[in-house]
Coordinates of C-alpha atoms and ligand atoms in Angstrom, one line a residue:
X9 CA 27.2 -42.0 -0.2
X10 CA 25.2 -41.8 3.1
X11 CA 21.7 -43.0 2.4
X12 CA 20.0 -39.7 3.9
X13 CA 21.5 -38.3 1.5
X14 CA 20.8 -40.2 -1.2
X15 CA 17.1 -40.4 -0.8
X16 CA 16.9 -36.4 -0.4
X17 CA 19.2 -36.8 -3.8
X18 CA 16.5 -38.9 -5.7
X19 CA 13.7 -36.5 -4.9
X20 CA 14.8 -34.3 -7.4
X21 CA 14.9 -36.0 -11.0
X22 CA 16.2 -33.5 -12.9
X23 CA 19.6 -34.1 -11.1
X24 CA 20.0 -37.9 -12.5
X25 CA 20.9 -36.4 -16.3
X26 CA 24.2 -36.1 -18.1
X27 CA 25.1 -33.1 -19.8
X28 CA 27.6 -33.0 -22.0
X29 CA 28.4 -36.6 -21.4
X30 CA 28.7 -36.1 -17.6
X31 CA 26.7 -36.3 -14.8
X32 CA 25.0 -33.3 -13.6
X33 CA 26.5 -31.0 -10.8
X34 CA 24.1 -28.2 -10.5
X35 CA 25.8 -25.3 -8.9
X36 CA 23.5 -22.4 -9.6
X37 CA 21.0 -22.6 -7.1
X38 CA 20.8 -18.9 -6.0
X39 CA 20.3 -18.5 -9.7
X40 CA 17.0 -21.0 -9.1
X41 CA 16.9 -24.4 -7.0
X42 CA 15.3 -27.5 -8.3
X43 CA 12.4 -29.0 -6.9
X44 CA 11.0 -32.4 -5.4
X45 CA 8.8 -34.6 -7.0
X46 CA 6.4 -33.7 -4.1
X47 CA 6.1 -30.0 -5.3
X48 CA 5.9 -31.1 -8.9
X49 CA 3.7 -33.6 -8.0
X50 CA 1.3 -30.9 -5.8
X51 CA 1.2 -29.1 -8.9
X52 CA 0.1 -31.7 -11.2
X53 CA -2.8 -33.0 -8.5
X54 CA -3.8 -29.5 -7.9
X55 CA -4.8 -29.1 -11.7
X56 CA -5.6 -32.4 -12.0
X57 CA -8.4 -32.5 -9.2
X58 CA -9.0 -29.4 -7.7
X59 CA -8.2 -26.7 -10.4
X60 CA -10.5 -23.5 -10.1
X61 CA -10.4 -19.9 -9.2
X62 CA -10.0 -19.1 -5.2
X63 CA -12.5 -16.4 -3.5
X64 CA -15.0 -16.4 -6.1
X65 CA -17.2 -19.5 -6.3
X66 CA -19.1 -21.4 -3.8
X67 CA -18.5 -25.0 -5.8
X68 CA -17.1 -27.6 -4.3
X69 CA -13.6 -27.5 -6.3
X70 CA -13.4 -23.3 -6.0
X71 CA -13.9 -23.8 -2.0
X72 CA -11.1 -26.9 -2.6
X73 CA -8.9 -24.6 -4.2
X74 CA -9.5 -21.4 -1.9
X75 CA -8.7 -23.7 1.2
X76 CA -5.7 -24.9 -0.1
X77 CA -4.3 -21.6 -1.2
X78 CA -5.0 -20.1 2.4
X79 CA -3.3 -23.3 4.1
X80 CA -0.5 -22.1 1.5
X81 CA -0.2 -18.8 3.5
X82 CA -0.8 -20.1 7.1
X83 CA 2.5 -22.8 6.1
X84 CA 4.3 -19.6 5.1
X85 CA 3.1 -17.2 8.1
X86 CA 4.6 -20.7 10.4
X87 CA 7.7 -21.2 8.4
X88 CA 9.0 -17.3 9.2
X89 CA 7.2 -17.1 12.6
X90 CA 5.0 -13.9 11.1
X91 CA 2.3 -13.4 13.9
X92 CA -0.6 -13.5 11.7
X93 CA -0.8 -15.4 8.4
X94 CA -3.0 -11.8 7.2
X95 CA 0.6 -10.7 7.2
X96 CA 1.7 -12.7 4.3
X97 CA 0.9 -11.4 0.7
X98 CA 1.4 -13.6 -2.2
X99 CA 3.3 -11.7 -5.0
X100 CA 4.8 -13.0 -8.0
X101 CA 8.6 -13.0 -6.3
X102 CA 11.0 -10.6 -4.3
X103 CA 11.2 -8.6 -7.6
X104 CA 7.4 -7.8 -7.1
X105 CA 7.2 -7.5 -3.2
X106 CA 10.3 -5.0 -3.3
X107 CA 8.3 -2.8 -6.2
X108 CA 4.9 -3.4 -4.4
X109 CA 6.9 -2.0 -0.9
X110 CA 8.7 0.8 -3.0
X111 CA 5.2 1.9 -4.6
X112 CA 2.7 1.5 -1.9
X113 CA 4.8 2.8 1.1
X114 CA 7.2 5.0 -0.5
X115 CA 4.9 6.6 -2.5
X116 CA 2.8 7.5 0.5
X117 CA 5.8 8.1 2.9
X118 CA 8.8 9.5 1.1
X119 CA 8.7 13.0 0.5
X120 CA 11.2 15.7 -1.5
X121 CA 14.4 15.6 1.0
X122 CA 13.6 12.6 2.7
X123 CA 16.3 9.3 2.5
X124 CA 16.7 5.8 1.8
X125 CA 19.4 3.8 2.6
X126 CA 20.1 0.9 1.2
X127 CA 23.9 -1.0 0.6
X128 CA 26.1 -1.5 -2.3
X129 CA 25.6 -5.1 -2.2
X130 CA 22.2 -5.2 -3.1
X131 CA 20.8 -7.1 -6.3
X132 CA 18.9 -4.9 -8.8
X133 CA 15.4 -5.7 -7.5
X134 CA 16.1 -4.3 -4.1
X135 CA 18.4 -1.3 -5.3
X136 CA 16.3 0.1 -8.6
X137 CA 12.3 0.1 -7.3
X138 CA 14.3 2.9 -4.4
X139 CA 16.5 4.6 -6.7
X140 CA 13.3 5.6 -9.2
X141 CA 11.3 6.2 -5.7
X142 CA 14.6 8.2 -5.0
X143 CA 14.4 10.3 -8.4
X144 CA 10.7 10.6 -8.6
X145 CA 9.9 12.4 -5.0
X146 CA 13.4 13.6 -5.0
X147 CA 14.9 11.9 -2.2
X148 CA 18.6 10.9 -1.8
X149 CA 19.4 7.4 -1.9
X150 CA 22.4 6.7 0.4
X151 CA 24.5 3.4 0.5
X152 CA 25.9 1.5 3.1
X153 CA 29.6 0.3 2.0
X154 CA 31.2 -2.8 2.6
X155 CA 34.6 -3.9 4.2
X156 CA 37.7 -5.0 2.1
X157 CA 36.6 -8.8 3.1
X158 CA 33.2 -7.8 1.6
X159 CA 30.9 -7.8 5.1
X160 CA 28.3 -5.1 5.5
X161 CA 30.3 -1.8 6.7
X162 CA 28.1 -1.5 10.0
X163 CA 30.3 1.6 11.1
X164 CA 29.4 3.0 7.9
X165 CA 25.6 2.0 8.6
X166 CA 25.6 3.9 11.7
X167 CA 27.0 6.8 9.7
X168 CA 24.6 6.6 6.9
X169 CA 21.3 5.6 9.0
X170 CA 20.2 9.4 10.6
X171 CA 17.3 11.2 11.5
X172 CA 16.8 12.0 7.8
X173 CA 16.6 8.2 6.6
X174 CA 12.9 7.1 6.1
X175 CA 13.7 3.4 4.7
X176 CA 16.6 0.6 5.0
X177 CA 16.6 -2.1 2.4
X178 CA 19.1 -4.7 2.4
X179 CA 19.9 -7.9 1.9
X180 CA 19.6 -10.9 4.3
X181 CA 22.2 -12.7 2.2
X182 CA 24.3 -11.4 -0.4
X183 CA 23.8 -13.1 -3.9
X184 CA 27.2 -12.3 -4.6
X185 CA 29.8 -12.3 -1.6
X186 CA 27.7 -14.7 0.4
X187 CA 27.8 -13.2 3.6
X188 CA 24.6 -12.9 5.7
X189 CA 24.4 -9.8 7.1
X190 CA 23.1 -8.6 10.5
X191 CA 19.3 -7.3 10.3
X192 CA 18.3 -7.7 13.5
X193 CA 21.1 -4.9 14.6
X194 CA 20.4 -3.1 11.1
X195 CA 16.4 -2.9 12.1
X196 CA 17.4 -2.0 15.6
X197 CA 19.4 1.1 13.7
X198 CA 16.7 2.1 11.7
X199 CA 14.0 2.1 14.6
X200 CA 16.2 4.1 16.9
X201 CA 15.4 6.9 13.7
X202 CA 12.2 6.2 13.1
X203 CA 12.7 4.5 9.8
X204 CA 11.2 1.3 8.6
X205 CA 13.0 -2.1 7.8
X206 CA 12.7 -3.7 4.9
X207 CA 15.0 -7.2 4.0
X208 CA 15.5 -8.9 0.9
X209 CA 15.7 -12.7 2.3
X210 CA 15.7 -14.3 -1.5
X211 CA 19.0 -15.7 -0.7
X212 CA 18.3 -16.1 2.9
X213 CA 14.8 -17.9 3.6
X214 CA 16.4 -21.0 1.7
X215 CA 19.1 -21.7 3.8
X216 CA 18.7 -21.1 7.1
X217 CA 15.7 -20.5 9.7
X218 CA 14.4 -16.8 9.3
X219 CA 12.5 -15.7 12.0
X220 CA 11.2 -12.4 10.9
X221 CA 9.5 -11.0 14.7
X222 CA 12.8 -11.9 16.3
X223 CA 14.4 -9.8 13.4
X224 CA 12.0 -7.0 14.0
X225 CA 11.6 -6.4 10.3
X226 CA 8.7 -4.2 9.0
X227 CA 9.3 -6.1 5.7
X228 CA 10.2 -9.1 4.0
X229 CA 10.7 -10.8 0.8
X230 CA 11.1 -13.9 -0.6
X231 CA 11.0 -16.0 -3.7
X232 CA 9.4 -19.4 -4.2
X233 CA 11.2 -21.0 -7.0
X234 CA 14.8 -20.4 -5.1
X235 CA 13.6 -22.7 -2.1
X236 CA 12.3 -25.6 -4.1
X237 CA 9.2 -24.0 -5.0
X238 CA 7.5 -23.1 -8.0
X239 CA 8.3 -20.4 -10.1
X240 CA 6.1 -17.0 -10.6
X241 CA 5.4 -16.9 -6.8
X242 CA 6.6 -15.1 -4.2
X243 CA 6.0 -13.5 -0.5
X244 CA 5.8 -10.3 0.7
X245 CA 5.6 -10.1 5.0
X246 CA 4.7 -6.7 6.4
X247 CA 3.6 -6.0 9.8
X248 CA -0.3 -6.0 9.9
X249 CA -0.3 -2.3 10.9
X250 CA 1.4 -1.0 8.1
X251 CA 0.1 -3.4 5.6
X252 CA -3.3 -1.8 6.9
X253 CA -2.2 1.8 5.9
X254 CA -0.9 1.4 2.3
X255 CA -2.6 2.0 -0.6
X256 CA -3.2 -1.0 -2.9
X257 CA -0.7 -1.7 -5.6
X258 CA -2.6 -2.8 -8.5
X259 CA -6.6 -2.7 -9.0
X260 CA -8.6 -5.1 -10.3
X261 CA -11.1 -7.9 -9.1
X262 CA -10.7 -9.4 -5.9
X263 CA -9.0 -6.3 -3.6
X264 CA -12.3 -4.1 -3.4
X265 CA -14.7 -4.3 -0.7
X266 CA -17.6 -2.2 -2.7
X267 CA -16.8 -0.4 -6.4
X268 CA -19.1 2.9 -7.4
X269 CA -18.7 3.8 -10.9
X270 CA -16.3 7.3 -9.4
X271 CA -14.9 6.2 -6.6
X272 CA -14.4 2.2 -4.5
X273 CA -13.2 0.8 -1.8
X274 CA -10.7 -1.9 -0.1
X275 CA -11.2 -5.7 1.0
X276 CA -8.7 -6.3 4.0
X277 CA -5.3 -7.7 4.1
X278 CA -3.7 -9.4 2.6
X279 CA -5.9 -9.7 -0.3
X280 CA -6.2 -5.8 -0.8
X281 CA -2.8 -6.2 -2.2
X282 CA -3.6 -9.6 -4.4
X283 CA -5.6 -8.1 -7.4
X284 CA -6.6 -10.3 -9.8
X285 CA -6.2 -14.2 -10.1
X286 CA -3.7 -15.4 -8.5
X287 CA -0.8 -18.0 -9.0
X288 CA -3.0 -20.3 -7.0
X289 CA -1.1 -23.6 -8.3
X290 CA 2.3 -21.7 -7.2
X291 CA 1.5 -20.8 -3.6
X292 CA 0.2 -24.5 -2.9
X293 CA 3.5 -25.7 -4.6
X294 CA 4.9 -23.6 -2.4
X295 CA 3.4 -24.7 0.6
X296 CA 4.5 -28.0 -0.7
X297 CA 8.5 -26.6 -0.4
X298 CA 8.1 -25.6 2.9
X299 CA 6.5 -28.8 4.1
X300 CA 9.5 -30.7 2.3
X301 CA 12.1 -27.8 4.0
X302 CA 10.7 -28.3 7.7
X303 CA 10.6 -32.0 7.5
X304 CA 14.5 -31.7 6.8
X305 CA 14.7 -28.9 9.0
X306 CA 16.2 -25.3 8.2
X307 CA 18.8 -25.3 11.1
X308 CA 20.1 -29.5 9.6
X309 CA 20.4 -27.6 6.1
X310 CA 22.3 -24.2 7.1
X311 CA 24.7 -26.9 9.0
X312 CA 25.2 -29.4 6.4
X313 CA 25.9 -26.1 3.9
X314 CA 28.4 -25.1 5.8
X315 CA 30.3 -27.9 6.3
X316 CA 30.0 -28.2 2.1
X317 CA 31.2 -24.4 2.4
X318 CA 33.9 -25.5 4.8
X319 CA 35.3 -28.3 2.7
X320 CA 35.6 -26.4 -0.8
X321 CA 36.0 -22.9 -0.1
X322 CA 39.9 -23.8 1.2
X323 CA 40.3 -25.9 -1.6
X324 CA 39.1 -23.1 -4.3
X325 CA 41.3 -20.7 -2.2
X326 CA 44.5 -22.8 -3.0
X327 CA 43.5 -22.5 -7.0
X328 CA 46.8 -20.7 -8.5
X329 CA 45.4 -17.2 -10.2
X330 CA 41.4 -17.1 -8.7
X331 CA 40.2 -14.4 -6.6
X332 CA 37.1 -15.4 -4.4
X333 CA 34.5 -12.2 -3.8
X334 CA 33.8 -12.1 0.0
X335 CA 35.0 -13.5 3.0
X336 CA 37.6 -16.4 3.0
X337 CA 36.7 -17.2 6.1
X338 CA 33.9 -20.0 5.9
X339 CA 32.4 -19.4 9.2
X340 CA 31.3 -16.0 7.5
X341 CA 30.8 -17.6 4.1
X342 CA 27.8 -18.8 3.0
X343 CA 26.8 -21.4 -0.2
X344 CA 27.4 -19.0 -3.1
X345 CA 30.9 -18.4 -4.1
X346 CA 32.0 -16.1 -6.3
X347 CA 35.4 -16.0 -7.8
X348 CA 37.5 -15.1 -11.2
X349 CA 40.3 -16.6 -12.9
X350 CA 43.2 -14.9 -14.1
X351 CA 43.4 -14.7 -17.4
X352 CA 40.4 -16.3 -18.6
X353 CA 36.7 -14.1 -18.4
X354 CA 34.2 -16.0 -16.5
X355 CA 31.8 -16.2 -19.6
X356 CA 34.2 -18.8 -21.1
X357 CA 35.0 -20.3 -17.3
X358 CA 31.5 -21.1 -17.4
X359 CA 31.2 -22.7 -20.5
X360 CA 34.4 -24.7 -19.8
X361 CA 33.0 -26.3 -16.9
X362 CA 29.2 -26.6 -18.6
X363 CA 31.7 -29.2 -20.7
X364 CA 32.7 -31.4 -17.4
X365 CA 28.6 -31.2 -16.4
X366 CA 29.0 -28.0 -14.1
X367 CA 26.5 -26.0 -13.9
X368 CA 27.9 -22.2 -12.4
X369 CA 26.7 -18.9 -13.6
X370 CA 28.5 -16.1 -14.9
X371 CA 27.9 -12.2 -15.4
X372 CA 27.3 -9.7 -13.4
X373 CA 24.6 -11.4 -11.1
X374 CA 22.1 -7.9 -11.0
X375 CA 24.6 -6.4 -9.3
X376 CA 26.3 -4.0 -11.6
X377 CA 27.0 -0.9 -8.4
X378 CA 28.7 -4.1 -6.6
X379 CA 30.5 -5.2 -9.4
X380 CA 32.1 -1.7 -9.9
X381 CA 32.8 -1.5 -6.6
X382 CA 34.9 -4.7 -6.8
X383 CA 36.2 -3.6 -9.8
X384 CA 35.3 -6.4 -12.3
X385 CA 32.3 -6.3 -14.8
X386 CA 31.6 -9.8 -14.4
X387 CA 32.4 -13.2 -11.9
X388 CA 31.4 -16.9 -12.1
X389 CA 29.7 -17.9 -9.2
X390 CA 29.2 -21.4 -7.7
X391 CA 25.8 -21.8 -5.3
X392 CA 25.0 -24.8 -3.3
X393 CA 21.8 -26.1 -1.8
X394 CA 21.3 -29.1 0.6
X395 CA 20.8 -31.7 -2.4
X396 CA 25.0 -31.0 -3.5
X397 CA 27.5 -33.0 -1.9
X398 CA 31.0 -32.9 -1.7
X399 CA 31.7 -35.0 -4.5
X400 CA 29.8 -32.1 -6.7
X401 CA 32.5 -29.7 -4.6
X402 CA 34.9 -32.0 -5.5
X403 CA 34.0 -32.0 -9.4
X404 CA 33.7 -27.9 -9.3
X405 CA 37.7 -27.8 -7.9
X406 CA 38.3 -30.5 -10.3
X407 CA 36.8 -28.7 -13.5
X408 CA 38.3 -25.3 -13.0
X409 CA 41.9 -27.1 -13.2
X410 CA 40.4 -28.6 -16.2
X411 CA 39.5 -25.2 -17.2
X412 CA 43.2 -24.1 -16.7
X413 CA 44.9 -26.9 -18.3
X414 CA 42.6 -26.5 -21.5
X415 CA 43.1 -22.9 -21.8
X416 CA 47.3 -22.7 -20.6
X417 CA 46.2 -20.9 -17.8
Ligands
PMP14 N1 17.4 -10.4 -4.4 C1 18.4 -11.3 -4.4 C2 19.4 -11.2 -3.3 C3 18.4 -12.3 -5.3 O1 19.4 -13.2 -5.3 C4 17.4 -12.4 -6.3 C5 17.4 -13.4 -7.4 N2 18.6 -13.5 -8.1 C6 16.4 -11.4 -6.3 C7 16.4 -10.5 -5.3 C8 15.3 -11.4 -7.3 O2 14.5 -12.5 -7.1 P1 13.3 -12.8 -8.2 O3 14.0 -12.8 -9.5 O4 12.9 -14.2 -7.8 O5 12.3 -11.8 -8.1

């Protein structure tokens, strides 16, 4: 094993375990990725030296803690190239940014005939906080389709994005077909009509290098604890001049400017939109992650996943009775593969290769529209990250022919 690799290997501990009497291959890291001794060890230092409550005390350890949570955003606002760091607003994970977006700007900005369009491929998070926008102001939600090799339908786009449509949401990168689709000319779409851009880059800020001005998104968001950070934390980018107009999401200490007893007003962005205490230790940790993700560098890690991507996806392909969701192509494939096996439902898949140490989910991956649309209720779905090798390809190919052989498939 090349010895790059091997030290980026030994950063994460939890990886050097058996299960099941074999050694580890953790495949579900679009599930949740694990993380670095130098995040968990950010974490422990921060609450072992420097543990207090940001913004509100003038003690040494509160002005400690404040600084570190703002260098936190400033690492952020560098690592997607936002143009200010006032742009980036700490949330608790896509879920929350997509719900703060949905409930801040659509509440304000959709009205009774208005649309939204959003695709079929999109996880729950980015598909229910518009459909009960949709229902509540009575809007129609419109979806953009996909082709039969499971890419974004951009014909379709341009049929479904129209004068009428107010909002596009869609995913960077699919959690289920793996395909990154093409914001930049989705945004450009949406412009042209006047609507705003909203992206769900959970799957995409990872893996590759997001830049989100060159994208000419209005909105982003992103979760911690899938790129080696925390859990509990997320981002939220918006462009400062919208940011500026919404309405706050929640209330509460820290987002007012002055409070009478009948009416109050706003502190500025982005903390207008962080009520509350905040998952201080989390954003640092995060901070942490990207520190740890630039010093390998986002472009070495998309290339190093594809060539992973490159190398199993033929050999999964030539599996007697499985059907792989999404391109077959691996130039348009990214790390998470999802595929059935005839005969056998991916529950038990799953658990037949949690026996050989394989860690893969299986279900419907919140995306239940997507899974009717491919007309399944439920895959198994294998998801790399730039701490798998090949051998842990090798021991995925190797386990499903286990799989059959155990169950005379
Ligand atoms: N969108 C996509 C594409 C995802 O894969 C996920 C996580 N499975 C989410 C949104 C939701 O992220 P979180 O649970 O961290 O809020």
């Amino acid at each position: 094993m090349d010895s790059k690799f091997q030290k980026i290997r030994n950063d994460f501990p939890i990886l050097n375990q058996k299960v099941n009497d074999e050694s580890l291959v953790y495949l579900d890291n679009a599930a949740t990725s694990q993380k670095p001794q130098q995040v968990i060890d950010a974490l422990i230092n921060y609450y072992q030296n420097d543990n207090a409550n940001t913004r509100r005390s003038v003690h040494t350890l509160g002005e400690r803690a404040t600084e570190e949570f703002e260098a936190a955003r400033e690492k952020v606002q560098k690592f997607i190239n936002a143009e200010q760091s006032r742009e980036i607003v700490f949330t608790k994970g896509t879920t929350d940014s997509l719900n703060l977006i949905a409930s801040t700007y659509g509440e304000v900005n959709i009205q009774a005939g208005d649309e939204i369009v959003i695709s079929i491929m999109e996880h729950h998070s980015n598909l229910i906080p518009w459909q009960q926008l949709a229902l509540r102001k009575k809007a129609t939600l419109k979806y953009i389709d996909i082709t039969s090799d499971g890419q974004l339908d951009m014909q379709d786009a341009r049929k479904k994005i129209t004068d009428k449509t107010k909002v596009v949401s869609i995913a960077h990168v699919s959690n289920v077909l793996g395909v990154t689709n093409d914001l930049k000319e989705i945004a450009k779409l949406a412009h042209t009509h006047n609507a705003i851009m909203v992206a769900d880059g959970a799957q995409a800020v990872p893996h590759m290098s997001v830049d989100v001005q060159d994208l000419d998104v209005d909105f982003y968001a992103f979760s911690s604890h899938k790129m080696i950070g925390p859990m509990g934390v997320g981002v939220l980018y918006g462009k400062a001049n919208l940011l500026k107009q919404m309405p706050p999401y929640q209330f509460g200490g820290e987002m007012i400017d002055f409070v009478n007893q009948y009416d109050s007003t706003w502190t500025e962005i982005p903390w207008k939109f962080e009520a509350g205490t905040q998952n201080v230790a989390g954003a640092i940790g995060l901070g942490k992650a990207v520190d740890y993700l630039n010093k390998i560098g986002m472009q070495n890690i998309a290339n190093y996943e594809h060539n992973l991507v490159s190398y199993v996806l033929p050999k999964l392909l030539e599996i007697e009775g499985i059907t792989v969701y999404g391109p077959h192509d691996s130039n348009y494939h990214n790390g998470v593969i999802s595929f059935n096996l005839r005969g056998l439902h991916p529950h038990d898949l799953a658990t037949a290769l949690d026996m050989d140490g394989v860690a893969v989910r299986a279900g419907h991956h919140c995306a239940q529209p997507l899974m009717k649309k491919l007309g399944v209720v439920a895959t198994a779905r294998a998801s790399f990250y730039f701490y798998n090798d090949k051998k842990d390809a090798y021991m995925l190919v190797k386990a499903i022919y286990d799989a059959k052989e155990f169950f005379k498939i």
